[in-house]
Tab-separated table of C-alpha atoms in Angstrom:
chain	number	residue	atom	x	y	z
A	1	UNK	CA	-13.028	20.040	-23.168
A	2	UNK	CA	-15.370	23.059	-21.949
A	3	UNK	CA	-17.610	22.182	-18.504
A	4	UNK	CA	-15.079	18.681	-17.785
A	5	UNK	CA	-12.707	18.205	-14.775
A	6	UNK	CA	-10.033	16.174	-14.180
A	7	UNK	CA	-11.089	12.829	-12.205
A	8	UNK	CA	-11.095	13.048	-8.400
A	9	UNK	CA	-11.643	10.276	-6.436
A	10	UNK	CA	-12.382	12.302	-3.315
A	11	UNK	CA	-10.930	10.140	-1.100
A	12	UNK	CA	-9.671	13.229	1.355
A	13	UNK	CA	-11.375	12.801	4.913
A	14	UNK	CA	-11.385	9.040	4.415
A	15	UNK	CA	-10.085	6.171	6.414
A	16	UNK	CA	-9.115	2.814	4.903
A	17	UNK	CA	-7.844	-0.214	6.549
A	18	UNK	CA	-6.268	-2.314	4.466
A	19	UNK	CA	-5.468	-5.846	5.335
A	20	UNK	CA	-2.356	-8.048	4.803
A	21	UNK	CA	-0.592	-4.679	3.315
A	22	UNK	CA	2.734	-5.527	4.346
A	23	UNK	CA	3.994	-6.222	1.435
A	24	UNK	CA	2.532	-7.542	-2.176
A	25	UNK	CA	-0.455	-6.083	-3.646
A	26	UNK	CA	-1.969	-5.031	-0.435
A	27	UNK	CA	1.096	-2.538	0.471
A	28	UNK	CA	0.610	-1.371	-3.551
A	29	UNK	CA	-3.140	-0.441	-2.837
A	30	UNK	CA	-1.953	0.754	0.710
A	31	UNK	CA	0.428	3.817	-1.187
A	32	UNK	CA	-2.108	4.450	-3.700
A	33	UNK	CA	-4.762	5.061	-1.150
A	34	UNK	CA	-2.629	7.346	0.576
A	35	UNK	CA	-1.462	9.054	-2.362
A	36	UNK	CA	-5.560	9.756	-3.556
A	37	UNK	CA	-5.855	11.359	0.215
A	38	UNK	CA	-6.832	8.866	2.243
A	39	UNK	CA	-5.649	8.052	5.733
A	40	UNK	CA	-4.298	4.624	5.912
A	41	UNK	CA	-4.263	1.935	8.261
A	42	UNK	CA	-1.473	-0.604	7.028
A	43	UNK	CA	-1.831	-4.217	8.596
A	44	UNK	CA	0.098	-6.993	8.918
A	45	UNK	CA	1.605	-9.911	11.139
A	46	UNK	CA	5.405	-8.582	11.213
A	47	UNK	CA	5.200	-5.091	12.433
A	48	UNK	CA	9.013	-4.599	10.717
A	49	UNK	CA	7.585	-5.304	7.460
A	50	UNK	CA	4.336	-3.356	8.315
A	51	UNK	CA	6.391	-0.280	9.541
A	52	UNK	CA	8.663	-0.187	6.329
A	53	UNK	CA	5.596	0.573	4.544
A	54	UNK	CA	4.169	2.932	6.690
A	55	UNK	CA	7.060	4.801	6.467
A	56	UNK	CA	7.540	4.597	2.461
A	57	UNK	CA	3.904	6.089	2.590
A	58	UNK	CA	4.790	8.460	5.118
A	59	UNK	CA	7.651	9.652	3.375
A	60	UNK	CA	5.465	10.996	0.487
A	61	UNK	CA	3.328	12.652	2.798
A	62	UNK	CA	0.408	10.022	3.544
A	63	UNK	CA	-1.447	10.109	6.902
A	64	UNK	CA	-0.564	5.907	8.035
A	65	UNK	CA	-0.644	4.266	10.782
A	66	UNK	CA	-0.347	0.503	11.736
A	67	UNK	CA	-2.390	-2.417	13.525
A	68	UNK	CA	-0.532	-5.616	13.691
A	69	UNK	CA	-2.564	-9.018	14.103
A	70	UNK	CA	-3.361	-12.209	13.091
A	71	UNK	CA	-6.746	-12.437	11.265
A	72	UNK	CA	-7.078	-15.694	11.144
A	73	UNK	CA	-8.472	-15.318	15.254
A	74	UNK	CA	-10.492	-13.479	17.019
A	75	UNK	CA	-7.697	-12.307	19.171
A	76	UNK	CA	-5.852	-11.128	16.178
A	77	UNK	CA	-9.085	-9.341	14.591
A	78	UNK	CA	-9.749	-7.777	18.058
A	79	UNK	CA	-6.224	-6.316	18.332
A	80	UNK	CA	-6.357	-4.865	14.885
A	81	UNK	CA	-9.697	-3.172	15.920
A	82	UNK	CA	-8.323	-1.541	19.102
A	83	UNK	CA	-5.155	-0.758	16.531
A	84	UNK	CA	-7.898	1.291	14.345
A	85	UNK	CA	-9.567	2.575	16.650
A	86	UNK	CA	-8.752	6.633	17.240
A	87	UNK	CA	-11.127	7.265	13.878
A	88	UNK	CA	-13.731	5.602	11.873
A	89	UNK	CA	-12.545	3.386	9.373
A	90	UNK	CA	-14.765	4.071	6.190
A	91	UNK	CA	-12.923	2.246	3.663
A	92	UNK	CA	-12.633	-2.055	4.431
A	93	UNK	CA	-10.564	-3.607	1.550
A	94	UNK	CA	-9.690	-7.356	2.503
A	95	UNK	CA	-7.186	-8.169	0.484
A	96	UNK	CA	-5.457	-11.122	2.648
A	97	UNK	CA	-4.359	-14.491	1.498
A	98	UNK	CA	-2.784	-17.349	1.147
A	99	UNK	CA	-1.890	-20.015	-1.381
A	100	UNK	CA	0.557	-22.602	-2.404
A	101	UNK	CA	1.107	-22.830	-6.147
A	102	UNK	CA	2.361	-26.410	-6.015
A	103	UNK	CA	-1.312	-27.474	-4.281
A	104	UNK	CA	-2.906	-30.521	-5.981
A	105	UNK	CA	-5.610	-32.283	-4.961
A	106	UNK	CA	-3.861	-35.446	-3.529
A	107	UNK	CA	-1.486	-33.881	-1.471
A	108	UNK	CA	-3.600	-31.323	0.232
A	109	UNK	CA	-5.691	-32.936	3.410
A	110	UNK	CA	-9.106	-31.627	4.656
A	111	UNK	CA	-6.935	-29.584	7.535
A	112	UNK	CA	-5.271	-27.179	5.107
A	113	UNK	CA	-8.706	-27.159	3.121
A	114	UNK	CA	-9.972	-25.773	6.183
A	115	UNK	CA	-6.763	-23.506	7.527
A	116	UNK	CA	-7.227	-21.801	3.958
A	117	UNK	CA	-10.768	-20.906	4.303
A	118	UNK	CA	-9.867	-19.589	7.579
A	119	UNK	CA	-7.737	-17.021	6.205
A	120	UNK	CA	-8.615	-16.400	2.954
A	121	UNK	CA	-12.632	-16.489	3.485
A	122	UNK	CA	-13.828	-15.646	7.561
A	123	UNK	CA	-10.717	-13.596	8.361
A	124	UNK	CA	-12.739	-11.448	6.103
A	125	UNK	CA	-15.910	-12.042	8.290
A	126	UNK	CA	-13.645	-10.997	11.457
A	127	UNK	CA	-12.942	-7.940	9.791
A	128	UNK	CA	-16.590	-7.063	8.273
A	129	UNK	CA	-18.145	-7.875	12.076
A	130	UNK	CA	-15.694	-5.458	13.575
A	131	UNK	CA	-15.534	-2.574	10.997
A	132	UNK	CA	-18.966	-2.287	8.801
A	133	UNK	CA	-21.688	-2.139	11.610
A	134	UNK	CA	-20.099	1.830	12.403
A	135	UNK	CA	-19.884	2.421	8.264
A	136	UNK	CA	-23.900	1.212	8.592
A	137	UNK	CA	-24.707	3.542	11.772
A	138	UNK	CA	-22.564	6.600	9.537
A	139	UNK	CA	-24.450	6.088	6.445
A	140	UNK	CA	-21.514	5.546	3.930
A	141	UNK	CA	-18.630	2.900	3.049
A	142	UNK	CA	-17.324	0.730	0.907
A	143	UNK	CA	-15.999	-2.992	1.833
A	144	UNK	CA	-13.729	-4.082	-0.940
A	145	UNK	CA	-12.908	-8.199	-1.237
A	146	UNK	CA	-9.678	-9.121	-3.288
A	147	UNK	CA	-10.095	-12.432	-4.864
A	148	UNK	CA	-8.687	-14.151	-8.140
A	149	UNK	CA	-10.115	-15.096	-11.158
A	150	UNK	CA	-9.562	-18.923	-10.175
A	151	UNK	CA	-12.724	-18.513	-8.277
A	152	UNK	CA	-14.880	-18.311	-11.698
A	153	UNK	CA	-12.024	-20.362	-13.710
A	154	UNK	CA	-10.858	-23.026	-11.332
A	155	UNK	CA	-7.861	-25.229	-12.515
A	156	UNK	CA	-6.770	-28.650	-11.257
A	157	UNK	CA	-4.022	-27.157	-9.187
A	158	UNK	CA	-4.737	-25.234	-6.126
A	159	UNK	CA	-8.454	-26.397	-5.777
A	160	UNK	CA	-8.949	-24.890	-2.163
A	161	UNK	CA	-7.697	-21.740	-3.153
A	162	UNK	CA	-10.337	-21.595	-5.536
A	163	UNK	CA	-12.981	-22.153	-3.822
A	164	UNK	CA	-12.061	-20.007	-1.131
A	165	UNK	CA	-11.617	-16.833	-4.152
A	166	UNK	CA	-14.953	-17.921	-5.410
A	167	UNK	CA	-16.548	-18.006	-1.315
A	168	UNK	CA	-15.042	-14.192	-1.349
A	169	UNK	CA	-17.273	-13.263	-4.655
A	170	UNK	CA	-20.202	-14.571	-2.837
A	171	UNK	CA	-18.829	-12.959	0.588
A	172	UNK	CA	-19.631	-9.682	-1.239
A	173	UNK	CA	-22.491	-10.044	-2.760
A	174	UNK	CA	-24.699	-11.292	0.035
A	175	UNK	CA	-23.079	-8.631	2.281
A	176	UNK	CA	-24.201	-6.089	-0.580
A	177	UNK	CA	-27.708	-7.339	-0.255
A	178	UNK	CA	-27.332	-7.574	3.800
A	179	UNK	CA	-26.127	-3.478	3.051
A	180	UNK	CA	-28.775	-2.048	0.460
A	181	UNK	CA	-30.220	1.135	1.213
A	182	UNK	CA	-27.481	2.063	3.648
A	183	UNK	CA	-25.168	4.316	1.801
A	184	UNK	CA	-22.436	1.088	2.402
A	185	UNK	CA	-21.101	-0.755	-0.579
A	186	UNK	CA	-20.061	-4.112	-1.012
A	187	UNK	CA	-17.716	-5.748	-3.968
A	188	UNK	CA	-14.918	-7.692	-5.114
A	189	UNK	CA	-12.328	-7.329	-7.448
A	190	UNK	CA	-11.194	-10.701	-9.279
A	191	UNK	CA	-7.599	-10.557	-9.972
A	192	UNK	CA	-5.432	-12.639	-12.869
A	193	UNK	CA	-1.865	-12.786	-12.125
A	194	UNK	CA	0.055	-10.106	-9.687
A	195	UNK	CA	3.585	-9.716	-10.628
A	196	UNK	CA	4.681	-9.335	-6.833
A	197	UNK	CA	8.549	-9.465	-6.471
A	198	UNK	CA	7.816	-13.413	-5.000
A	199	UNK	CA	5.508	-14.437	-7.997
A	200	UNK	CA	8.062	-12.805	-10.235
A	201	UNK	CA	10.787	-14.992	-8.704
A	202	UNK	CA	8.584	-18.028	-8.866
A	203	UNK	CA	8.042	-17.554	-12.409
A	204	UNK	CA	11.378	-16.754	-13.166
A	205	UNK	CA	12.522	-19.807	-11.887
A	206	UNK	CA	10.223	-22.034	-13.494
A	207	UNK	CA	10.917	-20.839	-16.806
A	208	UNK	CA	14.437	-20.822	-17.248
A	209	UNK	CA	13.569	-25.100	-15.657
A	210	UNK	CA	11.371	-25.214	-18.396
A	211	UNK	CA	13.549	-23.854	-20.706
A	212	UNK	CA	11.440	-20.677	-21.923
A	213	UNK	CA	14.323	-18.300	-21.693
A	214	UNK	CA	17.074	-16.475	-18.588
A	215	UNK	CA	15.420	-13.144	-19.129
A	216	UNK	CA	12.169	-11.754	-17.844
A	217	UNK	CA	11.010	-10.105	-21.431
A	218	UNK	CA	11.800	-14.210	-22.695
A	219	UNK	CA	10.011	-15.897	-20.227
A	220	UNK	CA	7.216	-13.758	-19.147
A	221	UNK	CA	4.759	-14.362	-22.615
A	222	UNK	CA	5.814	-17.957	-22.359
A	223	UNK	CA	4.813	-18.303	-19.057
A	224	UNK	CA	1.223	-16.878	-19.672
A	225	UNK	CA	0.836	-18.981	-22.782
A	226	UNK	CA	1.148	-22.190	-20.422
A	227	UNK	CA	-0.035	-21.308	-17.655
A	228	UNK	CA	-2.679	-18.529	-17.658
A	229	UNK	CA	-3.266	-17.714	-21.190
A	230	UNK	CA	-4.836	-14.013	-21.676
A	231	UNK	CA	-6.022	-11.916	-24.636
A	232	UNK	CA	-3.027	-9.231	-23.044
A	233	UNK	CA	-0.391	-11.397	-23.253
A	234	UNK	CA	1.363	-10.319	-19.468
A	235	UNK	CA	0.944	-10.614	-15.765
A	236	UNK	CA	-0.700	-7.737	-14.165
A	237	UNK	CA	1.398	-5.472	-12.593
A	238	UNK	CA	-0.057	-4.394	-8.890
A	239	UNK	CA	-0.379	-0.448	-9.709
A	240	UNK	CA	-2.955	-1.594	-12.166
A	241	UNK	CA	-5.089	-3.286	-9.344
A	242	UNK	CA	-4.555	-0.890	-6.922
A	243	UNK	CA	-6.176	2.107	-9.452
A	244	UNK	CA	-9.120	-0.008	-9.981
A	245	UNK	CA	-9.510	-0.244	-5.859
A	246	UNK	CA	-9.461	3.203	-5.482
A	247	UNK	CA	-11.915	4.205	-7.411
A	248	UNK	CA	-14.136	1.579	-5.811
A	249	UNK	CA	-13.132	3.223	-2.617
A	250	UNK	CA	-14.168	6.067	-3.957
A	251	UNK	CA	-17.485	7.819	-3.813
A	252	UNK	CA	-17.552	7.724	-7.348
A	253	UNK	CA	-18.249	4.279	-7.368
A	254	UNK	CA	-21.821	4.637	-5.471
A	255	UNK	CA	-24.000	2.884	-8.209
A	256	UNK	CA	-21.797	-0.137	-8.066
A	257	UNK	CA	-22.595	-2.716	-5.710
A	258	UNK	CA	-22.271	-6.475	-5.496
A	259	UNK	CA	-20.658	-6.595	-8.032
A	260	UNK	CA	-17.084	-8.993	-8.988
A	261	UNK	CA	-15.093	-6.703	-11.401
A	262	UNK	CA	-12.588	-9.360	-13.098
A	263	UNK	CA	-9.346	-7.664	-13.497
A	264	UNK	CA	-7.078	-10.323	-15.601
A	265	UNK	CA	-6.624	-9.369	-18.532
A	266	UNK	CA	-9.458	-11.475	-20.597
A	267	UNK	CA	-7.982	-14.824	-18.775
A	268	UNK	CA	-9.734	-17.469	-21.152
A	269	UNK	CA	-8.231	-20.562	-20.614
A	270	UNK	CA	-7.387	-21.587	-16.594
């Protein structure tokens, strides 16, 4: 078509720190990042497992680097700020977390409701404290919250996680309205399923215990009937998450703003 150009996301010249992106879904949106032109910060705890995925992006010719802390303390947070520190970050997607699958609500005690929320909800304050007040001063950024679904559909099953996802919707709205009028943007993205090597082996293993097939093709529309039924039918795959990031990294995605974009495939039924 005459007077139309193919999509760039203009991510060259930008920074993005990406948290818990040692593996998973964070080390998906990590490469993609890079790949669009960004430069990359890759965190994580395990600097082995953060340093294999620096140099995966490295070997296709990303700009990476590493920070290794804990973000569940300040200590941790503060160390992963001096990490970052050489260049602006301008990108802030906080895509850490934690959960237990098997979590019900006898068996989990008001410590691990708490240790939960530490990670999955102010680790994200650490990192917004540290990182967004320069992105303010600058006049442009965009602070990206990964959360799931379960925070608008809770089930019986993993009720802190839950209400930690749906604490990280609100994280980003309020911050949005803290942000307006500075050239900074604030959202979430609400994930469905993320068919991460460990959730495939989880599922795997259930099904062929529940007796819903040995294969993957079998046991993979079984598994979303019971457990997460969608109008797609699958799990999503990370690649698919990690587009929709970038583009919210992007400054194409200045008229969005505290927004949650669900991402799950029409879940219907948690």
């Amino acid at each position: 078509m005459s007077g139309v150009n193919p999509v760039d996301l203009q991510l060259n010249g930008k920074r993005a720190l990406v948290t818990g992106s040692s593996s998973g879904l964070g080390a998906e949106i990590a490469k993609v990042l890079a790949a669009e032109g960004a430069a990359v910060i890759v965190h994580g705890r395990d600097e082995t497992r953060a340093a294999a995925v620096a140099e995966a992006i490295r070997a296709d010719g990303g700009d990476v680097t590493v920070a290794i802390g804990d973000l569940a303390t300040d200590a941790g947070a503060d160390a992963v700020q001096t990490a970052s520190a050489d260049a602006p970050v301008d990108i802030l997607v906080n895509n850490l977390g934690v959960y237990n699958p098997a979590a019900a609500w006898p068996a989990t005690s008001p410590v691990e409701w708490a240790d939960i929320y530490n990670t999955n909800v102010v680790s994200s304050v650490r990192t917004i404290q540290r990182f967004v007040p320069d992105m303010r001063t600058r006049g442009w950024g965009r602070v990206i919250q990964i959360s799931s679904v379960l925070g608008r559909l809770p089930a019986a099953s993993q009720p802190h996680y839950a209400a930690t996802n749906a604490a990280r919707d609100n994280l980003a709205a309020s911050l949005a309205r803290e942000l307006k009028h500075s050239g900074v943007t604030s959202n979430a993205v609400a994930a469905g399923g993320i068919l991460t090597p460990s959730a495939q082996a989880y599922v795997l293993d259930l099904g062929r215990r529940n007796g819903w097939g040995e294969t993957w093709e079998e046991i993979e529309p079984k598994a979303i009937s019971a457990l997460s039924p969608n109008d797609v039918g699958r799990i999503g795959r990370p690649r698919q998450y990690a587009d929709l990031v970038a583009f919210l990294a992007s400054p194409l995605s200045g008229y969005i703003t505290g927004a949650t974009l669900r991402a799950d495939g029409g879940w219907h039924d948690a």
